Short mmCIF file of C-alpha atoms in Angstrom, two decimals:
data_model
loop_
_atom_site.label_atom_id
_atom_site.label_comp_id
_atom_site.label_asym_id
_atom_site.label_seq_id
_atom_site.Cartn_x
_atom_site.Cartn_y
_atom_site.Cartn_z
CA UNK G 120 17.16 -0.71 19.37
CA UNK G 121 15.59 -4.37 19.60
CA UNK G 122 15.69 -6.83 16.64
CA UNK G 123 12.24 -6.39 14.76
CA UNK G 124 12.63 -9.99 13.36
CA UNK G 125 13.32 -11.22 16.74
CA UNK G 126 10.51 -9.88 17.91
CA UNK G 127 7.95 -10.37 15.65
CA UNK G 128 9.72 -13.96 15.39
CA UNK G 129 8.14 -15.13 18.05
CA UNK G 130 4.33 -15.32 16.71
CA UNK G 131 5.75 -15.24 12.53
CA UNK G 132 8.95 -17.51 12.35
CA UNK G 133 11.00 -17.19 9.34
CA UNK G 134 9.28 -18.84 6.18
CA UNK G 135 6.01 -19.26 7.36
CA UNK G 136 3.63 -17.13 4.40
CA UNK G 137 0.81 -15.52 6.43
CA UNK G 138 -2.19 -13.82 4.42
CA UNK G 139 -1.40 -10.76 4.36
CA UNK G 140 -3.47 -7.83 3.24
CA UNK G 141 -2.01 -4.91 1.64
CA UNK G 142 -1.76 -1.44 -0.19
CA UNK G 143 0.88 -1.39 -2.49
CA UNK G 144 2.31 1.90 -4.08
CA UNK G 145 3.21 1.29 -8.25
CA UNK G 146 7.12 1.34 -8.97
CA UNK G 147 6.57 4.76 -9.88
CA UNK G 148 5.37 5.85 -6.20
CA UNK G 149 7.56 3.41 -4.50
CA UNK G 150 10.57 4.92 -6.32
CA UNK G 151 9.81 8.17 -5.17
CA UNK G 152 8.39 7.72 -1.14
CA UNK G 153 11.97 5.89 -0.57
CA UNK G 154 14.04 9.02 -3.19
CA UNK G 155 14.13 11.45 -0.40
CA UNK G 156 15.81 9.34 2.10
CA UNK G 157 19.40 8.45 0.91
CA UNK G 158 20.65 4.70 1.50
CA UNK G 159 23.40 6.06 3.35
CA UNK G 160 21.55 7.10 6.14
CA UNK G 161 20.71 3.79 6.81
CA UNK G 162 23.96 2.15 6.20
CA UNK G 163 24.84 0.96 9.61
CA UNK G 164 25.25 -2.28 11.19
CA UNK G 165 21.31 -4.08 12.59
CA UNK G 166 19.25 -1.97 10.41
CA UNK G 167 18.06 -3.16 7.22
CA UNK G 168 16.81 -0.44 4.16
CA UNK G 169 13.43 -1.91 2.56
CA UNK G 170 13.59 -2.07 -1.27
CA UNK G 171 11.69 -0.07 -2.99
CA UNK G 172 10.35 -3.85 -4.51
CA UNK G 173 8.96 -4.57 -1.01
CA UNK G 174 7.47 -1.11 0.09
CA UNK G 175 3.73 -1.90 1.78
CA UNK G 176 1.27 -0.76 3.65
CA UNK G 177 -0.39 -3.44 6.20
CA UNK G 178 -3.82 -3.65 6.53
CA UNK G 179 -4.19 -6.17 8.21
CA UNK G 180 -1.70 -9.42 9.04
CA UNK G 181 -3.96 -12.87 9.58
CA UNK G 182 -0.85 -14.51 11.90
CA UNK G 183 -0.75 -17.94 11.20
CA UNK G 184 -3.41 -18.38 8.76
CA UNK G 185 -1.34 -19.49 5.31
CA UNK G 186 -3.08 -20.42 1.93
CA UNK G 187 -2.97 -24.38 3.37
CA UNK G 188 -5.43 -23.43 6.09
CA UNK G 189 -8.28 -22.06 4.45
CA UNK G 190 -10.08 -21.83 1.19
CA UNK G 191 -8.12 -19.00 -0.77
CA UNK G 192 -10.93 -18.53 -3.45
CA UNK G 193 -13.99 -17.92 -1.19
CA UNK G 194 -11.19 -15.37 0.96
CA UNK G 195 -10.81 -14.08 -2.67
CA UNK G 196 -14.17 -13.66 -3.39
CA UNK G 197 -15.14 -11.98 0.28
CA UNK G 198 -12.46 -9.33 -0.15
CA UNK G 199 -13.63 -8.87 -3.91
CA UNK G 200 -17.24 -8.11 -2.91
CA UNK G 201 -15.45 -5.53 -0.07
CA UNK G 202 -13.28 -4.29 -2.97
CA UNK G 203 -16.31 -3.64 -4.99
CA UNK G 204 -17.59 -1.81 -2.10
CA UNK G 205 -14.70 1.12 -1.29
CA UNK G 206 -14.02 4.08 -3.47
CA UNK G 207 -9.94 4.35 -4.32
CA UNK G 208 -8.47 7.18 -2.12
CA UNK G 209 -5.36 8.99 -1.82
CA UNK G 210 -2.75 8.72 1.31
CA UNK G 211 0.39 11.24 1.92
CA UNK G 212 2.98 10.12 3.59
CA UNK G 213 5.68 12.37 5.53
CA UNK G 214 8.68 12.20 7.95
CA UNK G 215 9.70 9.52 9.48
CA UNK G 216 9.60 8.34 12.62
CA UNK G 217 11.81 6.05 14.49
CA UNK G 218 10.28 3.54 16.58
CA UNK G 219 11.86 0.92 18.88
CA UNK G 220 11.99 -1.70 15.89
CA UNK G 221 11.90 0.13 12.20
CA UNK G 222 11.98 3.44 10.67
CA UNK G 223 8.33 4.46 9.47
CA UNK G 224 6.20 6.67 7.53
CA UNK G 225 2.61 7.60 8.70
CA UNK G 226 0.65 8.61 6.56
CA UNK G 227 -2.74 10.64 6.15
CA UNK G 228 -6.37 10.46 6.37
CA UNK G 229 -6.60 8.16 8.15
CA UNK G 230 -10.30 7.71 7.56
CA UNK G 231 -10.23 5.57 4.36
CA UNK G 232 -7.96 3.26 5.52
CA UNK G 233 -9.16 2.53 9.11
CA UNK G 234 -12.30 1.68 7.12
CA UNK G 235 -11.14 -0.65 4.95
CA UNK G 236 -9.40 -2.42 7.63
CA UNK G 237 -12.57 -2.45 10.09
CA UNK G 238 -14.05 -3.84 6.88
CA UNK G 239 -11.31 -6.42 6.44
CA UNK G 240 -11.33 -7.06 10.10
CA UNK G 241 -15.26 -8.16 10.04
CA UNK G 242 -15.07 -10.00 6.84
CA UNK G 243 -12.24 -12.13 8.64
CA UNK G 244 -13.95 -12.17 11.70
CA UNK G 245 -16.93 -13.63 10.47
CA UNK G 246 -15.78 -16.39 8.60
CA UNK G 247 -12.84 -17.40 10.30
CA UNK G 248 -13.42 -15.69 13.80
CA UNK G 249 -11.21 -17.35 16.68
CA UNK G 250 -9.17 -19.32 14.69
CA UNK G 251 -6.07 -16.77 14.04
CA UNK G 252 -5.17 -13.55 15.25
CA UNK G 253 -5.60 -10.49 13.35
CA UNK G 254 -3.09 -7.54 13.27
CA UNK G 255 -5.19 -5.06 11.86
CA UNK G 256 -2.82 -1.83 11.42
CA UNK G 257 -4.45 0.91 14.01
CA UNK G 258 -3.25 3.73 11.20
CA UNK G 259 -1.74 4.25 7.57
CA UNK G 260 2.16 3.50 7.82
CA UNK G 261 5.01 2.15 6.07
CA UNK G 262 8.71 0.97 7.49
CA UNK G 263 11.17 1.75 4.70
CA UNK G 264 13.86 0.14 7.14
CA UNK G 265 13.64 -2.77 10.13
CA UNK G 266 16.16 -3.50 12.46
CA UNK G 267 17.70 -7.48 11.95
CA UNK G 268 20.67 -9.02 13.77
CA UNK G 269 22.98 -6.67 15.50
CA UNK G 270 20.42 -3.81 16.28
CA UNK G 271 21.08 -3.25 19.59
CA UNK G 272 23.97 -1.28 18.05
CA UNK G 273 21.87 1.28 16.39
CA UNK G 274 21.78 4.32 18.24
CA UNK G 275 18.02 5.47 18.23
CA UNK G 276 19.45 9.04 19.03
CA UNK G 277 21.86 9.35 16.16
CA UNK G 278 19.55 7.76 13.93
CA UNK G 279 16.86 10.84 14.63
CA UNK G 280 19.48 13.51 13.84
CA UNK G 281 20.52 11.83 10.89
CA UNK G 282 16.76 11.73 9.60
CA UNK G 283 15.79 15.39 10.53
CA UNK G 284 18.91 16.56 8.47
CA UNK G 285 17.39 15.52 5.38
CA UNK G 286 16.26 18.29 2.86
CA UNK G 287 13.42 19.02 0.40
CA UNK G 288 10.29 18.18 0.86
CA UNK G 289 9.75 14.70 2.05
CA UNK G 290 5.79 14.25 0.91
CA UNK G 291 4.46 11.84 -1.49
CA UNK G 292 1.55 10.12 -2.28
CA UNK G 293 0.36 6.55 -2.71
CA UNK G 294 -2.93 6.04 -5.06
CA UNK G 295 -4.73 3.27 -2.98
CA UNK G 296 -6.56 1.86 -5.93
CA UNK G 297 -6.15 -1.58 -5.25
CA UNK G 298 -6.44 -4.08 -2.76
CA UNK G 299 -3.96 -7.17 -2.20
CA UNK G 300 -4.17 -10.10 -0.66
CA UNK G 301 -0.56 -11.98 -0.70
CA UNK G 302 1.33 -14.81 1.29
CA UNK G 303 4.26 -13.03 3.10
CA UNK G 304 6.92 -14.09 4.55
CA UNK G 305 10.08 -13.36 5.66
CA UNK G 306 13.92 -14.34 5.93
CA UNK G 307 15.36 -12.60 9.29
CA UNK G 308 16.06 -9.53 7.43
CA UNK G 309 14.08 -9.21 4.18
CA UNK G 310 10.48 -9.53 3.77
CA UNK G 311 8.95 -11.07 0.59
CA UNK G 312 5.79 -12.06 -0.57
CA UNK G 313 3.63 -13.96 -3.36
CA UNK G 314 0.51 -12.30 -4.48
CA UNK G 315 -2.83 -14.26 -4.40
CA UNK G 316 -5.05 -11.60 -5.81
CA UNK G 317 -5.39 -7.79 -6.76
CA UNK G 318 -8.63 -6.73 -6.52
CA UNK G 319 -9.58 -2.76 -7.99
CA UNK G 320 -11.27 -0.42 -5.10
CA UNK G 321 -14.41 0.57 -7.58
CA UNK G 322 -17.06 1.48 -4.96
CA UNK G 323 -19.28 5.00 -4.50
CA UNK G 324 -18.37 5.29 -8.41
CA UNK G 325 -21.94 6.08 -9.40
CA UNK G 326 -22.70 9.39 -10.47
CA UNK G 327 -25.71 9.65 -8.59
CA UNK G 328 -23.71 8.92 -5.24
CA UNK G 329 -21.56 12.47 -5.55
CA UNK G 330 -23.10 15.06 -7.83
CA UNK G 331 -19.91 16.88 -7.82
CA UNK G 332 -16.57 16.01 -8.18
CA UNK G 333 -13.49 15.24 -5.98
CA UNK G 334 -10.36 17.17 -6.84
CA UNK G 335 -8.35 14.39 -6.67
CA UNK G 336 -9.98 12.74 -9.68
CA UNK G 337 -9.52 16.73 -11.47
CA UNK G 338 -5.72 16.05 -10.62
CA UNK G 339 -5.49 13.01 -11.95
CA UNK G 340 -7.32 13.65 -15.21
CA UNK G 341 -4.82 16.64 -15.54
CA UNK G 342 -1.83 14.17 -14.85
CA UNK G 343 -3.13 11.65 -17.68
CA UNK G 344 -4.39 14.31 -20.56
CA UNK G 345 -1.42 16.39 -20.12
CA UNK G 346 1.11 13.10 -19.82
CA UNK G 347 2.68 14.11 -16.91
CA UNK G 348 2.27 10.43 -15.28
CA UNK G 349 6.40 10.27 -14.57
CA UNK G 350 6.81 14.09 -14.09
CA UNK G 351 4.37 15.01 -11.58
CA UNK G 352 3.21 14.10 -8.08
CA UNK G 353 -0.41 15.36 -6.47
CA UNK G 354 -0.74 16.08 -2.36
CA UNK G 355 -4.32 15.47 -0.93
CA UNK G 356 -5.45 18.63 1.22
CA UNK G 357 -9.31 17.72 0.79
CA UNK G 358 -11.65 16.20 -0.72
CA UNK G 359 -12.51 19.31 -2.68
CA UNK G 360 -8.44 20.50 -2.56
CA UNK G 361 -5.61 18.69 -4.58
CA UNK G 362 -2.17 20.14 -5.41
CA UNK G 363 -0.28 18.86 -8.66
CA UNK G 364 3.65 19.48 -8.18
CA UNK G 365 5.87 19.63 -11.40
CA UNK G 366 9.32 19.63 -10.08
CA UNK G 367 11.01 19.10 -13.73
CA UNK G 368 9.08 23.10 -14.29
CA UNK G 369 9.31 23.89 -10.68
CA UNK G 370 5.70 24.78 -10.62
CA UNK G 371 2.35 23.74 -9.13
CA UNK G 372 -1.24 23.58 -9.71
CA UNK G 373 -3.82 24.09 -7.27
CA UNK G 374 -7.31 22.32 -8.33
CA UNK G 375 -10.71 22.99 -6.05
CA UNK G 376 -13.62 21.28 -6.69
CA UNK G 377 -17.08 20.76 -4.81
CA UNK G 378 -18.79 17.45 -4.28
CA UNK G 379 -22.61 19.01 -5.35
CA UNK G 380 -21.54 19.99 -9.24
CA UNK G 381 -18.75 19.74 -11.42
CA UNK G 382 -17.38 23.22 -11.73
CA UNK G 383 -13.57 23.37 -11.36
CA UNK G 384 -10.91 26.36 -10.70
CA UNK G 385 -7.57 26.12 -11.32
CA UNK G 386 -4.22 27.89 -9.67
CA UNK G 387 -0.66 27.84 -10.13
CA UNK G 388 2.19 29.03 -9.06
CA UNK G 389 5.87 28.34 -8.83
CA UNK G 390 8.17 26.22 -5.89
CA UNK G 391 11.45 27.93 -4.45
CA UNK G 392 13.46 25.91 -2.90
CA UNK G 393 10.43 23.73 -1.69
CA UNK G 394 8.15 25.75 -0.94
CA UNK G 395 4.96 26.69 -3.02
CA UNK G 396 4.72 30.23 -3.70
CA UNK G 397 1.23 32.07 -3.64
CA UNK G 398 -1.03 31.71 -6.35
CA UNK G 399 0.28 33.91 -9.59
CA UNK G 400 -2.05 32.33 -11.66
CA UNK G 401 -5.46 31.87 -11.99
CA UNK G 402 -8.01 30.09 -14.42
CA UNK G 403 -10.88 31.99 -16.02
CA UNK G 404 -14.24 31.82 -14.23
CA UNK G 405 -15.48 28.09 -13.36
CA UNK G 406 -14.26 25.01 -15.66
CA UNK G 407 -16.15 21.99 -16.48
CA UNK G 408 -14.27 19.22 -14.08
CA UNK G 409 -15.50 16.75 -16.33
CA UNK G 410 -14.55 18.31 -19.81
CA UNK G 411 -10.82 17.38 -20.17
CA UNK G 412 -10.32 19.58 -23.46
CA UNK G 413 -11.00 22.57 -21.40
CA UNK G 414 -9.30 21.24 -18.37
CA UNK G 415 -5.64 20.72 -20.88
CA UNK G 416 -6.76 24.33 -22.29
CA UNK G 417 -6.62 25.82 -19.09
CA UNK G 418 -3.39 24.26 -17.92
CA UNK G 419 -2.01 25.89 -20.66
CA UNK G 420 -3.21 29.31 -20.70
CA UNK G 421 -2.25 28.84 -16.65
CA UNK G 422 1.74 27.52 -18.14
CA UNK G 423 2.17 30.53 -20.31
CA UNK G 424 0.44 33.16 -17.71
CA UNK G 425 3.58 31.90 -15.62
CA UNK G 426 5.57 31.43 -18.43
CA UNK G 427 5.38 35.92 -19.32
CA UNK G 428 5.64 36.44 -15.83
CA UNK G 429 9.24 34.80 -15.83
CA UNK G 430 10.06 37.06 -18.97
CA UNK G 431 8.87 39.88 -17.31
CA UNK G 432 10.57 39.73 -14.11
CA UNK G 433 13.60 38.69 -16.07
CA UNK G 434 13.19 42.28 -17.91
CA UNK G 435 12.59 44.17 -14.92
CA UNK G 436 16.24 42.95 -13.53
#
């Protein structure tokens, strides 16, 4: 494999901080995109694991503009009224792939994202068009490893084999609910940065934009009223489909929603050995999406349905 600090060396030397804009998973999501990939596996001589600390998701890089070359709080205030402007939104990320230079992580839609950064891309393009080149990220990705000094020792091959031998599920999620702008830079093998500003992704949140509801907010509201914030993780499938995984109970929720009213159902069943078995569960006619007493209510009655199910199959052995 080739060096990706040599390469990228080239037009980003060491210690120069670019603007960089980002998407950054919390600890809690970092912690848990990098758990299913052991360090081992990337314990070998020219590659370089990322820390969960420095886990990101380019948006775009502005290569060779640095806080000294422009006005930072009119870039603030641009990317603030863009901010203002995009509705938070959910990416899943999955296997990885090797590429010539780091390990990655793609992730999906892609939609959201490619908009923000064609949104990014005009707002820099207007103001500061021609002056610096813009590496606007083509698709939603993250390298949880880079290749540094010595990487034309790692096998690319072996590398592959070692990833696809990895079990469990290797899904998780990243809320993008903010937007970062940072100076980045990097040492030859590490990359670091300084945040300049954190701006929350608030747009479309009218009610009279989306009469309905998006499952994804459902999940979530689940997740906070029944404090499962450390215990849980939720998979995008559509706007109108989420999936809340409990791997502490071993068993997941299925929310669907529609976008032109507020009615809810809930389903559940339980995961063997990673995989989610069919629905045994399901709520009671259509729930208030909005109404998170009935929403916790539900989630119960849905827990102990499962729950004498268990004691009955137990029984029956």
């Amino acid at each position: 494999m080739e060096s990706f600090f040599a390469r990228v060396g080239k037009v980003w030397p060491a210690g120069r901080r670019d603007l960089h804009w980002h998407l950054l998973p919390s600890p809690e999501e970092a912690e848990k995109l990098l758990s299913a990939y052991p360090a081992d596996r990337f314990s070998r001589p020219g590659l370089v694991r990322v820390p969960s600390e420095w886990l990101h998701c380019t948006l775009v890089h502005a290569v060779g503009m640095t806080a000294e070359h422009v006005d930072v709080d009119a870039l603030i205030a641009g990317t603030q009224e863009l901010a203002r402007q995009t509705r938070p939104f959910r990416l899943t990320f999955d296997r990885p792939a090797v590429g010539p230079v780091a390990v990655e992580i793609s992730g999906w839609p892609g939609e959201p994202f490619t908009s923000l950064v064609d949104g990014l891309t005009a707002l820099l393009d207007e103001h500061h068009g021609g002056e610096f080149k813009l590496a606007a990220s083509r698709y939603p990705h993250m390298s949880i490893a880079y290749t540094a000094a010595g990487a034309e020792a790692v096998d690319a091959g072996d590398l592959r084999q070692s990833l696809a031998h990895l079990d469990g599920p290797l899904s998780h999620t990243l809320h993008a609910t903010r937007l970062h702008l940072v100076e980045q830079w990097h040492d030859g093998s590490t990359i670091t940065w300084r945040t300049l500003a954190s701006l929350p992704l608030d747009g479309n949140r009218r009610t009279t934009d989306v009469p309905g509801l998006h499952a994804g907010d459902v999940a979530q509201t689940i997740i906070n009223v029944m404090g499962w914030q450390t215990a849980t993780s939720s998979t995008w499938v559509s706007p109108e489909m989420e999936r809340i995984e409990h791997r502490g109970d071993q068993r997941w929720i299925g929310v669907s929603s529609s976008l032109m009213h507020t009615g809810v159902s809930l389903s559940a069943g339980r995961i063997h050995d990673g995989q989610y078995a069919s629905p045994e569960a399901r709520s009671s006619g259509r729930l208030d999406g909005s109404d998170q007493a009935a929403l916790a209510l539900a989630v119960r009655r849905l827990w102990e349905r499962l729950d004498g199910l268990e004691q009955t199959n137990e029984k029956s052995l």
